[in-house]
Amino acid sequence: MGKKIVVKTEGLTKKYDGVTVVDNLNLQVAENEVFGLLGPNGAGKTTTILMLLGLTEPASGTAQVYGFDSTREPLKVKRLAGYLPEKVGFYDTLTARENLRFITELNNIGYAESEPLIEQVLKSVGLGEVGDKTVNKFSRGMKQRLGIADVLVKKPKVAFLDEPTAGLDPEGINQIIDLIANLPKTGTTVVFSSHRLYEVQRVCHSIGILSKGKMVVEGSLDEVGRDALAEGRYRIEVETAEPSPQLVKVIKKIKGVRKVEAEGKVLRITADSDLRAEISKAVVQSGMALIQVKIQEFSLDDIYMKYFHEG
Amino acid sequence: MLTILRKELVDYFTSIRCLVLFILVFIASAAAIYGAYYGIREASIDPGPVFIKLFTTGEDLPSLVVFIAMLVPIIGVALGFDAINGERSSGTLNRILSQPIYRDSVINGKFLAGIITLAIMIGAIILIVGGYGLRMIGVPPTAEEIIRIFIYFISAVIYGAFWMGLAILFSVLFRSLAVSLLFPMAIWILLGIPASVFNPYISFFVPAVSNSVSVQLMLMRLSPYFLFEEAYWVLLIPAWRGYGLLTTTTSSMLPNPLSLDQSLLIVWPQLTALIAITAVCFAISYVVFMRQEIRST
């Protein structure tokens, strides 16, 4: 694709007390992309992010951010990368603004530059009004948005967001997702982990699904969809008065049909494209009474579930 | 590191914890002034400097130095017990460590900020008592007395730093705030028990000990509590010669005040030992903290 790869791991492995948490992980994220790291709890998502940031040392393999080795040059990586931990915390007695100012100071951003920056970032996450309130009065959603502000205020080239939507209400999730979707426009590559698929589906350009520390699928959304659903993308359910083996044979002959399963009065057909017209025609022509035809497009959800079951 | 230092200082001075400690400090100094005032009035026939007696004389109340010896560990532990695990449990540690700073600047900054806070508190007590005392007794301190008090001030800060270092060590080792508060407190109470309580037990297991004064002294000197006690008596009571074997055998000596360098010579080992145990405490927490892994759970 000719895009610049900015986050990269090669054979990344991590063991905790003899248990392999991340297993020989190879990952690539292109610049100005939103990459979704998917996986169930305990799949190694957080550990992978910690290693990319140089907070945890890998047992073997390398992690690189913008060409800097995260283990050997953590400071250079940390200068470029923002990190939103899973359980983000702030100094409760300080105001939102003071919390952010502390981060700009740690990043050596001068006062003249940091003040307007903090103001702008607070506004962009919708906390402009409450910037001078102490954080202990904040709701979970507000804290999470402050967490995003905390990442943005250092103007990172890469943002690592660990489960940014965990524990939020639907409204809060939407706000966070919208914020994430806008990041690449300002030149920030995003790697974010989640175990909720529909969020990832909404904003990510590419995804990687982790299961037990292994990358089971990686690629752009389209690619992943195509690969995972090699056996067909559409599922059509046909209900007839009384299905016969004869009918199953006829339907199987239709071009594009991959699989037909009979279950009571319902035929489940897996197909490459929307074949409702052809199928209903075939049913009617074979003299059956057609009761109902339903179609379902495979979503990433199915892909996700498929790997989870396999994992 | 300066940023962290500044933030920690702001944190300390705006916290309720510090307010409570300061109130404690002022109550202690008020009590000490009261005690010293009446004490000095009644008996000041002994030879030697007068001003310095403000700190070591008490009527019915314990004198200021005893107050400080009790207060300083509390202040030290209160400042240090949640240094690292507090940040860990509130989720701020990961956020700070993902910033482009060296990891040790976090613990260094906290330790330094604690020492500065300690120094301000102890300094405040000494200055309050000194100032009011000067008004009341009207005898100005001599240069030697000022130096003695200053060295005493430094030794008290080091003593406090030891307790803070111990508390920080536990805050690195344990995740629970309650544990890291209770451990140093338990150690403090244990060391505060007079050694005579343990003597029967020690002599039961090692009979030779009870007969030898020097062995007993050596055992007592393992305790920072005793080290500090010895140091401040020698520093602030110029006639005091410490608990050495020599002094116990030559108690018939005239109680002439020692010169400053002689007093210093006596307490030099104690001061060095105090600095050493503080450094060891801090070094262990430093190493453990640097090696500690940031884990996902």
Coordinates of C-alpha atoms in Angstrom, one line a residue:
Chain A
M1 CA 0.0 0.0 0.0
G2 CA 3.1 2.2 0.2
K3 CA 2.1 3.7 3.5
K4 CA 4.6 4.4 6.1
I5 CA 4.6 1.9 8.9
V6 CA 5.0 3.7 12.2
V7 CA 4.2 1.0 14.8
K8 CA 5.8 -2.4 14.4
T9 CA 6.5 -5.5 16.4
E10 CA 8.6 -8.4 15.4
G11 CA 8.3 -11.7 17.2
L12 CA 7.2 -9.9 20.3
T13 CA 6.9 -12.3 23.2
K14 CA 6.2 -11.8 26.9
K15 CA 6.0 -14.3 29.7
Y16 CA 4.6 -13.8 33.2
D17 CA 5.7 -16.5 35.6
G18 CA 6.2 -19.0 32.8
V19 CA 2.9 -18.3 31.1
T20 CA 3.2 -16.8 27.7
V21 CA 0.9 -13.8 27.6
V22 CA 2.0 -12.4 24.2
D23 CA 3.2 -15.0 21.8
N24 CA 5.5 -14.1 18.8
L25 CA 3.4 -11.2 17.8
N26 CA 3.9 -9.4 14.5
L27 CA 2.0 -6.3 14.0
Q28 CA 2.2 -3.3 11.7
V29 CA 0.3 -0.1 11.9
A30 CA 0.5 2.5 9.0
E31 CA 0.7 6.2 9.6
N32 CA -2.5 8.1 10.2
E33 CA -4.6 5.0 10.6
V34 CA -6.9 3.8 13.4
F35 CA -5.8 0.4 14.3
G36 CA -8.1 -1.7 16.5
L37 CA -6.6 -4.3 18.7
L38 CA -9.3 -6.7 19.4
G39 CA -9.5 -9.6 21.7
P40 CA -11.2 -11.0 24.8
N41 CA -10.0 -10.1 28.3
G42 CA -6.6 -11.6 28.9
A43 CA -5.6 -11.9 25.3
G44 CA -2.5 -9.8 25.8
K45 CA -3.8 -6.5 24.4
T46 CA -2.6 -4.4 27.4
T47 CA 0.7 -6.2 27.7
T48 CA 1.4 -5.5 24.0
I49 CA 0.7 -1.8 24.4
L50 CA 2.9 -1.7 27.5
M51 CA 5.7 -3.2 25.6
L52 CA 5.2 -0.8 22.7
L53 CA 5.6 2.0 25.2
G54 CA 8.7 0.5 26.8
L55 CA 7.0 0.2 30.1
T56 CA 7.4 -3.5 30.1
E57 CA 10.3 -5.4 28.7
P58 CA 9.6 -8.1 26.2
A59 CA 11.0 -11.6 26.8
S60 CA 12.1 -11.7 23.2
G61 CA 11.3 -9.9 19.9
T62 CA 11.2 -6.1 19.3
A63 CA 8.7 -3.3 19.4
Q64 CA 9.2 -0.2 17.4
V65 CA 7.5 3.1 17.3
Y66 CA 8.6 5.5 14.5
G67 CA 11.8 3.5 14.1
F68 CA 12.7 3.8 17.8
D69 CA 13.1 0.6 19.8
S70 CA 10.7 0.8 22.7
T71 CA 13.0 -1.2 25.0
R72 CA 16.2 0.5 24.3
E73 CA 15.0 4.1 23.7
P74 CA 11.9 4.4 25.8
L75 CA 12.2 8.1 26.3
K76 CA 12.2 8.8 22.6
V77 CA 9.1 6.6 22.2
K78 CA 7.4 8.2 25.1
R79 CA 8.0 11.6 23.6
L80 CA 6.1 10.6 20.4
A81 CA 3.5 8.4 22.0
G82 CA 0.5 9.2 24.2
Y83 CA -1.0 6.5 26.4
L84 CA -4.4 6.2 27.9
P85 CA -4.2 3.4 30.5
E86 CA -7.1 1.1 31.0
K87 CA -7.8 2.4 34.5
V88 CA -6.9 6.0 34.0
G89 CA -6.5 8.1 37.1
F90 CA -5.9 11.7 37.9
Y91 CA -4.9 13.7 40.9
D92 CA -8.2 14.2 42.5
T93 CA -7.5 17.3 44.3
L94 CA -6.2 19.1 41.2
T95 CA -8.4 20.6 38.6
A96 CA -8.6 19.2 35.1
R97 CA -6.5 22.0 33.8
E98 CA -3.8 21.5 36.5
N99 CA -3.7 17.8 35.7
L100 CA -3.1 18.6 32.1
R101 CA -0.6 21.3 33.0
F102 CA 1.4 18.7 34.9
I103 CA 1.7 16.6 31.8
T104 CA 2.8 19.5 29.6
E105 CA 5.4 20.3 32.2
L106 CA 6.7 16.8 32.2
N107 CA 6.9 17.0 28.4
N108 CA 8.8 20.3 28.6
I109 CA 6.1 22.3 26.8
G110 CA 6.6 25.9 27.7
Y111 CA 3.9 27.9 29.5
A112 CA 3.2 30.2 26.6
E113 CA 2.5 27.2 24.4
S114 CA 0.8 25.0 26.9
E115 CA -2.0 27.3 28.1
P116 CA -3.7 27.8 24.8
L117 CA -3.1 24.1 24.0
I118 CA -4.7 22.9 27.2
E119 CA -7.7 25.3 26.5
Q120 CA -8.1 23.9 23.0
V121 CA -7.8 20.3 24.0
L122 CA -10.2 20.6 26.9
K123 CA -12.7 22.2 24.4
S124 CA -12.2 19.5 21.9
V125 CA -13.2 16.8 24.4
G126 CA -16.1 18.8 25.6
L127 CA -14.7 19.7 29.0
G128 CA -14.1 23.4 28.2
E129 CA -16.7 24.4 30.8
V130 CA -15.4 22.3 33.7
G131 CA -11.7 22.8 33.2
D132 CA -11.3 24.5 36.6
K133 CA -13.2 21.9 38.6
T134 CA -11.3 19.4 40.6
V135 CA -11.3 15.9 39.1
N136 CA -13.0 14.2 42.1
K137 CA -16.2 15.8 40.9
F138 CA -15.9 14.2 37.5
S139 CA -18.1 11.4 36.3
R140 CA -16.5 8.2 34.8
G141 CA -17.2 9.5 31.3
M142 CA -15.7 12.9 32.0
K143 CA -12.6 11.3 33.4
Q144 CA -12.3 9.1 30.3
R145 CA -12.6 12.2 28.1
L146 CA -10.0 14.0 30.3
G147 CA -7.9 10.9 29.7
I148 CA -8.1 11.5 25.9
A149 CA -7.3 15.2 26.5
D150 CA -4.3 14.0 28.5
V151 CA -3.1 12.1 25.6
L152 CA -3.8 14.9 23.1
V153 CA -2.1 17.6 25.1
K154 CA 1.3 16.3 24.4
K155 CA 0.5 16.3 20.6
P156 CA 1.5 12.6 20.1
K157 CA 2.3 11.1 16.8
V158 CA 0.9 7.9 18.0
A159 CA -1.8 7.4 20.6
F160 CA -2.2 4.1 22.4
L161 CA -5.7 3.9 24.0
D162 CA -6.3 0.9 26.2
E163 CA -10.0 0.1 26.4
P164 CA -11.0 3.8 26.1
T165 CA -14.7 2.9 26.2
A166 CA -14.8 0.5 29.1
G167 CA -17.4 1.2 31.6
L168 CA -19.1 4.0 29.7
D169 CA -22.7 4.5 28.8
P170 CA -23.7 4.5 25.1
E171 CA -23.6 8.3 25.0
G172 CA -20.1 8.3 26.5
I173 CA -19.0 5.6 24.1
N174 CA -20.2 7.6 21.1
Q175 CA -18.3 10.7 22.3
I176 CA -15.1 8.8 22.7
I177 CA -15.5 7.0 19.4
D178 CA -16.1 10.3 17.6
L179 CA -13.0 11.8 19.2
I180 CA -10.9 8.8 18.1
A181 CA -12.2 9.0 14.5
N182 CA -11.0 12.5 14.2
L183 CA -7.5 11.9 15.4
P184 CA -5.9 10.8 12.1
K185 CA -7.0 14.2 10.6
T186 CA -4.6 15.9 13.0
G187 CA -1.7 13.6 12.2
T188 CA -2.1 11.1 15.0
T189 CA -2.0 7.4 14.4
V190 CA -4.2 5.6 16.8
V191 CA -3.8 2.1 18.2
F192 CA -6.7 1.2 20.4
S193 CA -7.7 -1.9 22.1
S194 CA -11.2 -3.1 22.8
H195 CA -13.2 -6.2 23.3
R196 CA -16.2 -4.6 21.8
L197 CA -16.3 -5.1 18.2
Y198 CA -18.9 -2.7 16.9
E199 CA -16.8 0.2 18.2
V200 CA -13.8 -1.0 16.3
Q201 CA -15.8 -1.6 13.2
R202 CA -17.0 2.0 13.3
V203 CA -13.7 3.8 13.3
C204 CA -10.9 1.4 12.5
H205 CA -9.1 1.2 9.2
S206 CA -7.5 -2.0 10.1
I207 CA -7.8 -4.5 12.9
G208 CA -5.9 -7.2 14.5
I209 CA -7.6 -9.9 16.5
L210 CA -5.6 -11.3 19.4
S211 CA -6.4 -14.5 21.1
K212 CA -4.2 -16.0 23.8
G213 CA -1.4 -13.7 22.9
K214 CA -1.4 -14.7 19.3
M215 CA -2.5 -12.5 16.4
V216 CA -5.1 -14.6 14.6
V217 CA -6.2 -12.1 12.0
E218 CA -4.6 -8.9 10.9
G219 CA -5.4 -6.5 8.0
S220 CA -7.7 -3.9 6.8
L221 CA -11.4 -4.3 7.5
D222 CA -12.2 -5.4 4.0
E223 CA -9.4 -7.9 3.8
V224 CA -10.2 -9.4 7.1
G225 CA -13.8 -9.8 6.1
R226 CA -12.9 -11.4 2.8
D227 CA -10.4 -13.9 4.3
A228 CA -12.5 -14.9 7.2
L229 CA -15.6 -15.4 5.2
A230 CA -14.0 -17.5 2.5
E231 CA -17.1 -19.7 2.6
G232 CA -19.5 -16.9 1.7
R233 CA -20.6 -13.6 3.0
Y234 CA -24.4 -13.9 3.0
R235 CA -26.6 -16.1 4.9
I236 CA -30.1 -16.6 3.5
E237 CA -32.9 -18.4 5.4
V238 CA -35.7 -19.8 3.3
E239 CA -38.8 -21.1 5.0
T240 CA -41.0 -23.3 2.9
A241 CA -44.2 -25.3 3.5
E242 CA -42.4 -28.7 3.3
P243 CA -38.8 -28.8 2.2
S244 CA -37.7 -31.8 0.2
P245 CA -34.2 -33.2 -0.5
Q246 CA -35.1 -32.4 -4.2
L247 CA -35.3 -28.7 -3.4
V248 CA -32.0 -28.7 -1.6
K249 CA -30.4 -30.2 -4.7
V250 CA -31.9 -27.6 -6.9
I251 CA -30.8 -24.7 -4.7
K252 CA -27.3 -26.1 -4.5
K253 CA -27.0 -25.8 -8.2
I254 CA -27.6 -22.1 -8.2
K255 CA -24.4 -20.3 -9.0
G256 CA -22.8 -18.7 -5.9
V257 CA -24.4 -20.9 -3.4
R258 CA -21.9 -22.5 -1.1
K259 CA -23.7 -24.5 1.4
V260 CA -27.3 -25.5 2.2
E261 CA -28.4 -26.9 5.5
A262 CA -32.0 -28.1 6.1
E263 CA -33.4 -27.6 9.6
G264 CA -37.1 -28.4 9.9
K265 CA -38.9 -26.2 7.5
V266 CA -36.0 -23.8 7.2
L267 CA -33.2 -24.0 4.7
R268 CA -30.0 -22.1 5.7
I269 CA -28.1 -21.1 2.6
T270 CA -24.6 -19.6 2.6
A271 CA -23.8 -17.6 -0.5
D272 CA -21.3 -15.2 -2.0
S273 CA -23.9 -12.7 -3.0
D274 CA -27.5 -11.7 -2.5
L275 CA -29.3 -14.6 -4.3
R276 CA -32.8 -14.1 -2.8
A277 CA -34.4 -13.6 -6.2
E278 CA -32.8 -16.8 -7.7
I279 CA -33.6 -18.9 -4.7
S280 CA -37.2 -17.9 -4.4
K281 CA -37.7 -18.5 -8.1
A282 CA -36.2 -22.0 -7.7
V283 CA -38.5 -22.7 -4.8
V284 CA -41.6 -21.6 -6.6
Q285 CA -40.6 -23.4 -9.7
S286 CA -40.2 -26.7 -7.8
G287 CA -43.8 -26.3 -6.8
M288 CA -43.3 -25.4 -3.1
A289 CA -45.1 -22.7 -1.2
L290 CA -42.6 -20.1 -0.2
I291 CA -43.3 -18.6 3.2
Q292 CA -40.4 -16.4 4.0
V293 CA -37.0 -15.4 2.8
K294 CA -34.6 -13.7 5.2
I295 CA -31.1 -12.4 4.4
Q296 CA -28.3 -11.6 6.8
E297 CA -25.0 -10.1 6.0
F298 CA -22.1 -11.3 7.9
S299 CA -20.7 -8.6 10.1
L300 CA -17.3 -8.5 11.7
D301 CA -19.1 -9.8 14.8
D302 CA -19.4 -13.2 13.2
I303 CA -15.7 -13.1 12.2
Y304 CA -14.9 -12.2 15.8
M305 CA -17.0 -14.8 17.3
K306 CA -15.6 -17.4 14.9
Y307 CA -12.1 -16.7 16.1
F308 CA -13.1 -16.6 19.6
H309 CA -14.6 -20.0 19.4
E310 CA -11.6 -21.4 17.6
G311 CA -9.3 -19.8 20.1
Chain B
M1 CA 12.4 15.8 38.2
L2 CA 11.9 19.4 39.2
T3 CA 8.4 19.3 37.9
I4 CA 7.6 16.3 40.0
L5 CA 9.4 17.8 43.0
R6 CA 7.3 20.9 42.7
K7 CA 4.1 19.0 42.2
E8 CA 4.7 16.8 45.2
L9 CA 5.5 19.9 47.4
V10 CA 2.3 21.6 46.3
D11 CA 0.5 18.3 47.0
Y12 CA 2.0 18.1 50.5
F13 CA 1.2 21.6 51.5
T14 CA -2.3 21.6 50.2
S15 CA -3.2 18.3 51.8
I16 CA -5.2 17.8 54.9
R17 CA -2.6 15.4 56.1
C18 CA 0.0 18.2 56.3
L19 CA -2.4 20.5 58.0
V20 CA -3.0 18.0 60.7
L21 CA 0.8 17.4 61.1
F22 CA 1.4 21.2 61.3
I23 CA -1.2 21.5 64.0
L24 CA 0.5 18.7 65.9
V25 CA 3.8 20.5 65.5
F26 CA 2.5 23.7 66.9
I27 CA 0.8 22.0 69.8
A28 CA 4.1 20.3 70.6
S29 CA 6.1 23.5 70.4
A30 CA 3.7 25.3 72.6
A31 CA 3.8 22.6 75.2
A32 CA 7.6 22.5 75.0
I33 CA 7.9 26.3 75.5
Y34 CA 5.7 26.1 78.5
G35 CA 7.7 23.3 80.0
A36 CA 11.0 24.8 79.2
Y37 CA 10.0 28.2 80.6
Y38 CA 9.2 26.9 84.1
G39 CA 12.0 24.4 84.0
I40 CA 14.7 26.9 83.3
R41 CA 13.3 29.3 85.9
E42 CA 13.6 26.8 88.7
A43 CA 16.9 25.3 88.2
S44 CA 19.6 27.0 86.2
I45 CA 22.4 26.8 88.6
D46 CA 24.3 24.2 86.5
P47 CA 27.2 25.5 84.5
G48 CA 27.0 25.7 80.8
P49 CA 24.9 27.4 78.2
V50 CA 21.4 28.6 79.0
F51 CA 19.7 29.1 75.7
I52 CA 20.1 25.5 74.5
K53 CA 18.3 24.4 77.7
L54 CA 15.1 25.6 76.1
F55 CA 15.1 22.5 74.0
T56 CA 16.1 19.9 76.6
T57 CA 14.2 21.1 79.7
G58 CA 10.7 20.2 80.6
E59 CA 8.9 20.7 83.8
D60 CA 6.1 18.0 84.0
L61 CA 5.9 17.8 80.3
P62 CA 8.4 16.1 78.1
S63 CA 11.0 18.5 76.7
L64 CA 11.0 19.6 73.1
V65 CA 13.6 17.2 71.9
V66 CA 11.5 14.3 73.3
F67 CA 8.5 15.7 71.5
I68 CA 10.5 16.0 68.3
A69 CA 11.8 12.4 68.6
M70 CA 8.3 11.2 68.9
L71 CA 6.8 13.5 66.2
V72 CA 9.4 13.1 63.5
P73 CA 8.8 9.4 62.8
I74 CA 5.1 10.1 62.5
I75 CA 5.7 12.9 60.1
G76 CA 8.1 10.8 58.1
V77 CA 5.8 7.8 57.8
A78 CA 2.8 10.1 57.1
L79 CA 4.7 11.7 54.2
G80 CA 6.0 8.5 52.7
F81 CA 3.6 5.6 53.2
D82 CA 1.5 6.2 50.1
A83 CA 4.2 7.6 47.9
I84 CA 4.2 4.9 45.2
N85 CA 1.3 2.6 45.9
G86 CA -1.1 5.5 46.3
E87 CA -0.2 6.5 42.7
R88 CA -0.5 3.0 41.6
S89 CA -4.0 2.5 43.1
S90 CA -5.3 5.8 41.8
G91 CA -4.0 4.9 38.3
T92 CA -1.8 7.9 38.0
L93 CA 1.5 6.0 38.1
N94 CA 1.1 4.5 34.6
R95 CA 0.2 7.9 33.2
I96 CA 3.2 9.5 34.7
L97 CA 5.6 6.8 33.6
S98 CA 4.4 7.0 30.0
Q99 CA 5.7 10.5 29.9
P100 CA 9.2 11.2 28.6
I101 CA 10.9 11.2 32.0
Y102 CA 13.3 8.9 33.7
R103 CA 11.6 6.5 36.0
D104 CA 13.9 7.3 38.9
S105 CA 12.9 11.0 38.8
V106 CA 9.5 9.9 40.2
I107 CA 10.9 8.4 43.4
N108 CA 13.7 10.9 43.7
G109 CA 11.3 13.8 43.4
K110 CA 9.0 12.3 46.0
F111 CA 11.8 11.7 48.4
L112 CA 13.3 15.1 48.0
A113 CA 9.9 16.8 48.4
G114 CA 9.4 14.8 51.6
I115 CA 12.7 15.9 53.0
I116 CA 12.0 19.5 52.2
T117 CA 8.6 19.2 53.9
L118 CA 10.2 17.6 56.9
A119 CA 12.9 20.2 57.1
I120 CA 10.3 23.0 57.0
M121 CA 8.3 21.4 59.8
I122 CA 11.2 20.7 62.1
G123 CA 12.7 24.1 61.3
A124 CA 9.4 25.7 62.2
I125 CA 9.3 24.0 65.6
I126 CA 12.9 25.0 66.4
L127 CA 12.4 28.5 65.3
I128 CA 9.2 29.0 67.1
V129 CA 10.6 27.6 70.3
G130 CA 13.8 29.5 69.9
G131 CA 12.1 32.8 69.1
Y132 CA 9.6 32.6 72.0
G133 CA 12.2 31.3 74.3
L134 CA 14.4 34.2 73.5
R135 CA 11.7 36.6 74.5
M136 CA 11.0 34.8 77.7
I137 CA 14.4 34.1 79.1
G138 CA 16.2 37.0 77.5
V139 CA 19.5 35.1 77.1
P140 CA 20.7 35.1 73.5
P141 CA 22.3 32.0 72.1
T142 CA 26.0 31.9 71.6
A143 CA 27.5 31.0 68.2
E144 CA 28.4 27.5 69.5
E145 CA 24.8 27.0 70.6
I146 CA 23.5 28.0 67.2
I147 CA 25.8 25.5 65.5
R148 CA 24.7 22.8 67.9
I149 CA 21.1 23.5 67.3
F150 CA 21.7 23.5 63.5
I151 CA 23.5 20.2 63.6
Y152 CA 20.6 18.9 65.7
F153 CA 18.2 20.2 63.1
I154 CA 20.0 18.3 60.4
S155 CA 20.2 15.1 62.4
A156 CA 16.4 15.4 63.1
V157 CA 15.7 15.8 59.4
I158 CA 17.9 12.7 58.6
Y159 CA 16.1 10.8 61.3
G160 CA 12.7 11.8 59.7
A161 CA 14.1 10.9 56.3
F162 CA 14.9 7.4 57.6
W163 CA 11.3 6.9 58.6
M164 CA 10.1 8.3 55.3
G165 CA 12.5 6.1 53.4
L166 CA 11.2 3.1 55.3
A167 CA 7.6 4.1 54.6
I168 CA 8.4 4.6 50.9
L169 CA 10.1 1.2 50.8
F170 CA 6.9 -0.4 52.0
S171 CA 4.8 1.6 49.6
V172 CA 7.0 0.2 46.8
L173 CA 6.8 -3.3 48.1
F174 CA 3.1 -3.5 49.0
R175 CA 0.1 -2.6 46.9
S176 CA -2.2 -2.0 49.9
L177 CA -2.0 1.4 51.6
A178 CA -3.0 -0.1 54.9
V179 CA -0.1 -2.5 54.9
S180 CA 2.4 0.2 54.0
L181 CA 1.1 2.4 56.8
L182 CA 1.0 -0.3 59.4
F183 CA 4.4 -1.9 58.8
P184 CA 6.5 1.2 59.5
M185 CA 4.3 2.1 62.4
A186 CA 4.7 -1.3 63.9
I187 CA 8.5 -1.0 63.5
W188 CA 8.4 2.4 65.1
I189 CA 6.4 1.2 68.1
L190 CA 8.7 -1.9 68.5
L191 CA 11.8 0.2 68.4
G192 CA 10.3 2.7 70.8
I193 CA 9.9 0.1 73.5
P194 CA 12.8 0.6 76.0
A195 CA 15.5 -2.0 75.4
S196 CA 15.2 -3.1 79.1
V197 CA 11.9 -4.8 78.2
F198 CA 13.8 -7.2 75.9
N199 CA 16.7 -7.8 78.2
P200 CA 15.2 -10.8 80.0
Y201 CA 14.5 -12.5 76.6
I202 CA 17.9 -11.7 75.2
S203 CA 19.7 -12.9 78.3
F204 CA 17.5 -16.0 78.3
F205 CA 18.8 -17.0 74.9
V206 CA 22.3 -15.5 75.1
P207 CA 23.2 -15.4 78.8
A208 CA 26.5 -13.6 78.2
V209 CA 24.7 -10.5 77.0
S210 CA 23.1 -9.5 80.2
N211 CA 26.5 -9.2 81.9
S212 CA 28.1 -7.1 79.3
V213 CA 27.2 -3.4 79.1
S214 CA 29.0 -2.9 75.9
V215 CA 27.1 -5.7 74.1
Q216 CA 23.8 -4.3 75.4
L217 CA 24.8 -0.9 74.1
M218 CA 25.7 -2.4 70.8
L219 CA 22.3 -4.1 70.5
M220 CA 20.6 -0.9 71.5
R221 CA 22.5 1.0 68.8
L222 CA 21.0 -1.2 66.1
S223 CA 17.8 0.9 66.7
P224 CA 17.6 4.2 64.9
Y225 CA 15.5 5.4 67.8
F226 CA 18.3 5.0 70.2
L227 CA 20.9 6.4 67.8
F228 CA 19.0 9.6 67.4
E229 CA 18.3 9.8 71.1
E230 CA 22.0 9.5 71.9
A231 CA 22.9 12.0 69.1
Y232 CA 20.5 14.7 70.4
W233 CA 21.5 14.4 74.0
V234 CA 25.1 14.8 73.2
L235 CA 24.5 17.6 70.8
L236 CA 22.1 19.6 73.0
I237 CA 23.5 18.9 76.5
P238 CA 27.1 19.8 76.2
A239 CA 27.9 18.1 79.5
W240 CA 26.5 14.8 78.3
R241 CA 29.1 12.2 77.3
G242 CA 26.9 9.6 75.8
Y243 CA 26.4 6.0 76.8
G244 CA 29.9 4.8 76.2
L245 CA 31.6 2.3 78.4
L246 CA 34.1 5.0 79.4
T247 CA 31.4 7.3 80.8
T248 CA 29.7 4.6 82.8
T249 CA 32.9 3.8 84.6
T250 CA 34.0 7.4 85.1
S251 CA 30.8 8.8 86.3
S252 CA 32.6 10.5 89.1
M253 CA 34.0 12.9 86.5
L254 CA 33.1 16.6 86.9
P255 CA 30.1 17.4 84.6
N256 CA 32.0 20.1 82.7
P257 CA 30.5 21.0 79.4
L258 CA 32.3 19.6 76.4
S259 CA 33.4 21.8 73.6
L260 CA 31.6 21.5 70.3
D261 CA 34.2 19.5 68.5
Q262 CA 34.3 17.0 71.4
S263 CA 30.6 16.6 71.4
L264 CA 30.7 16.1 67.6
L265 CA 33.4 13.5 68.0
I266 CA 31.1 11.5 70.3
V267 CA 28.1 11.6 68.1
W268 CA 29.9 11.2 64.8
P269 CA 29.3 7.5 64.6
Q270 CA 25.6 7.9 65.5
L271 CA 25.1 10.5 62.8
T272 CA 26.9 8.4 60.2
A273 CA 24.9 5.4 61.1
L274 CA 21.6 7.4 60.8
I275 CA 22.7 8.6 57.3
A276 CA 23.7 5.1 56.4
I277 CA 20.4 3.4 57.3
T278 CA 18.5 6.2 55.6
A279 CA 20.5 5.7 52.5
V280 CA 20.1 1.9 52.6
C281 CA 16.3 2.3 52.9
F282 CA 16.1 4.7 50.0
A283 CA 18.5 2.6 47.9
I284 CA 16.4 -0.6 48.4
S285 CA 13.2 1.2 47.4
Y286 CA 15.0 2.8 44.5
V287 CA 16.2 -0.5 43.1
V288 CA 12.9 -2.3 43.7
F289 CA 11.0 0.5 42.1
M290 CA 13.3 0.6 39.1
R291 CA 13.0 -3.1 38.5
Q292 CA 9.3 -3.3 39.2
E293 CA 7.3 -4.2 36.1
I294 CA 4.3 -2.3 35.0
R295 CA 1.7 -5.1 34.6
S296 CA -1.5 -5.1 33.0
T297 CA -3.4 -6.3 36.0

